[in-house]
PDB file of C-alpha atoms in Angstrom:
ATOM      1  CA  TYR A   9      38.468 138.098 155.181  1.00  0.00           C
ATOM      2  CA  GLN A  10      41.855 138.481 157.644  1.00  0.00           C
ATOM      3  CA  LEU A  11      41.200 142.104 156.551  1.00  0.00           C
ATOM      4  CA  GLY A  12      37.817 141.800 158.648  1.00  0.00           C
ATOM      5  CA  ARG A  13      39.638 140.054 161.145  1.00  0.00           C
ATOM      6  CA  LEU A  14      42.667 142.885 161.742  1.00  0.00           C
ATOM      7  CA  TYR A  15      39.965 145.276 161.432  1.00  0.00           C
ATOM      8  CA  TRP A  16      38.030 143.354 164.682  1.00  0.00           C
ATOM      9  CA  GLU A  17      41.370 142.842 166.678  1.00  0.00           C
ATOM     10  CA  MET A  18      42.060 146.468 166.239  1.00  0.00           C
ATOM     11  CA  GLY A  19      38.612 147.345 167.736  1.00  0.00           C
ATOM     12  CA  GLU A  20      37.127 148.687 163.842  1.00  0.00           C
ATOM     13  CA  GLU A  21      33.820 147.460 164.286  1.00  0.00           C
ATOM     14  CA  ARG A  22      31.914 148.826 161.353  1.00  0.00           C
ATOM     15  CA  LEU A  23      34.795 147.971 158.917  1.00  0.00           C
ATOM     16  CA  ALA A  24      35.312 144.836 160.655  1.00  0.00           C
ATOM     17  CA  ILE A  25      31.628 143.485 159.317  1.00  0.00           C
ATOM     18  CA  LYS A  26      32.152 145.749 155.403  1.00  0.00           C
ATOM     19  CA  GLU A  27      34.837 143.246 155.322  1.00  0.00           C
ATOM     20  CA  LEU A  28      33.615 140.546 157.086  1.00  0.00           C
ATOM     21  CA  THR A  29      30.342 140.874 154.934  1.00  0.00           C
ATOM     22  CA  THR A  30      32.427 140.751 151.906  1.00  0.00           C
ATOM     23  CA  ALA A  31      33.946 137.818 152.394  1.00  0.00           C
ATOM     24  CA  ALA A  32      30.708 135.894 153.358  1.00  0.00           C
ATOM     25  CA  ASP A  33      28.939 137.191 150.470  1.00  0.00           C
ATOM     26  CA  LEU A  34      31.632 136.414 148.138  1.00  0.00           C
ATOM     27  CA  ASN A  35      32.463 133.172 150.107  1.00  0.00           C
ATOM     28  CA  PRO A  36      29.313 131.832 151.199  1.00  0.00           C
ATOM     29  CA  ALA A  37      31.375 128.061 152.645  1.00  0.00           C
ATOM     30  CA  LEU A  38      33.569 130.317 154.720  1.00  0.00           C
ATOM     31  CA  THR A  39      32.318 129.849 158.310  1.00  0.00           C
ATOM     32  CA  GLU A  40      34.918 132.283 160.735  1.00  0.00           C
ATOM     33  CA  ALA A  41      33.483 134.816 158.795  1.00  0.00           C
ATOM     34  CA  HIS A  42      30.003 133.861 160.175  1.00  0.00           C
ATOM     35  CA  VAL A  43      31.658 133.029 163.075  1.00  0.00           C
ATOM     36  CA  VAL A  44      33.137 137.094 163.102  1.00  0.00           C
ATOM     37  CA  LEU A  45      29.953 138.329 161.980  1.00  0.00           C
ATOM     38  CA  ALA A  46      27.809 136.337 164.816  1.00  0.00           C
ATOM     39  CA  THR A  47      30.773 137.660 167.257  1.00  0.00           C
ATOM     40  CA  LEU A  48      30.515 141.373 166.977  1.00  0.00           C
ATOM     41  CA  ALA A  49      26.393 141.359 166.263  1.00  0.00           C
ATOM     42  CA  LEU A  50      26.344 139.357 169.997  1.00  0.00           C
ATOM     43  CA  GLN A  51      28.550 142.358 171.468  1.00  0.00           C
ATOM     44  CA  GLN A  52      26.733 145.544 169.709  1.00  0.00           C
ATOM     45  CA  GLN A  53      23.583 142.745 171.170  1.00  0.00           C
ATOM     46  CA  ASP A  54      21.555 141.502 168.255  1.00  0.00           C
ATOM     47  CA  PHE A  55      20.861 138.389 169.343  1.00  0.00           C
ATOM     48  CA  SER A  56      18.922 137.474 166.781  1.00  0.00           C
ATOM     49  CA  THR A  57      20.869 138.211 164.213  1.00  0.00           C
ATOM     50  CA  ALA A  58      23.663 136.345 165.793  1.00  0.00           C
ATOM     51  CA  GLU A  59      21.863 133.050 166.138  1.00  0.00           C
ATOM     52  CA  LYS A  60      21.050 133.284 162.647  1.00  0.00           C
ATOM     53  CA  LEU A  61      24.531 133.662 161.684  1.00  0.00           C
ATOM     54  CA  PHE A  62      25.577 130.476 164.499  1.00  0.00           C
ATOM     55  CA  ASN A  63      23.008 128.490 162.972  1.00  0.00           C
ATOM     56  CA  LYS A  64      24.737 129.330 159.365  1.00  0.00           C
ATOM     57  CA  ALA A  65      27.996 128.301 160.126  1.00  0.00           C
ATOM     58  CA  LEU A  66      26.361 124.976 161.880  1.00  0.00           C
ATOM     59  CA  SER A  67      24.656 124.626 158.429  1.00  0.00           C
ATOM     60  CA  LEU A  68      28.306 124.497 157.258  1.00  0.00           C
ATOM     61  CA  GLN A  69      30.169 122.651 159.923  1.00  0.00           C
ATOM     62  CA  PRO A  70      27.940 120.704 162.272  1.00  0.00           C
ATOM     63  CA  GLU A  71      30.393 120.383 165.219  1.00  0.00           C
ATOM     64  CA  HIS A  72      31.564 123.767 164.702  1.00  0.00           C
ATOM     65  CA  TRP A  73      32.585 124.422 168.741  1.00  0.00           C
ATOM     66  CA  PRO A  74      32.339 128.016 168.010  1.00  0.00           C
ATOM     67  CA  SER A  75      29.493 128.446 166.575  1.00  0.00           C
ATOM     68  CA  LEU A  76      28.246 125.858 169.092  1.00  0.00           C
ATOM     69  CA  MET A  77      29.244 127.606 172.655  1.00  0.00           C
ATOM     70  CA  GLY A  78      27.958 131.164 170.750  1.00  0.00           C
ATOM     71  CA  LEU A  79      24.206 129.788 170.821  1.00  0.00           C
ATOM     72  CA  ALA A  80      25.015 128.117 174.009  1.00  0.00           C
TER      73      ALA A  80
END
């Protein structure tokens, strides 16, 4: 997860998506990986994927405010 987040902060979206997807696959309960992937999907205007990922994060943590804000 941390490597994916670092790539995201560096603007390396392709590498960030790869690392964060791996992190989410290895630990499906990792809410933050789903949220960062959703944010990247929003940046790419892939709204259906973003919605799916924010909802996944909310299924793990129903009061997770970044996910709630992402769906707003």
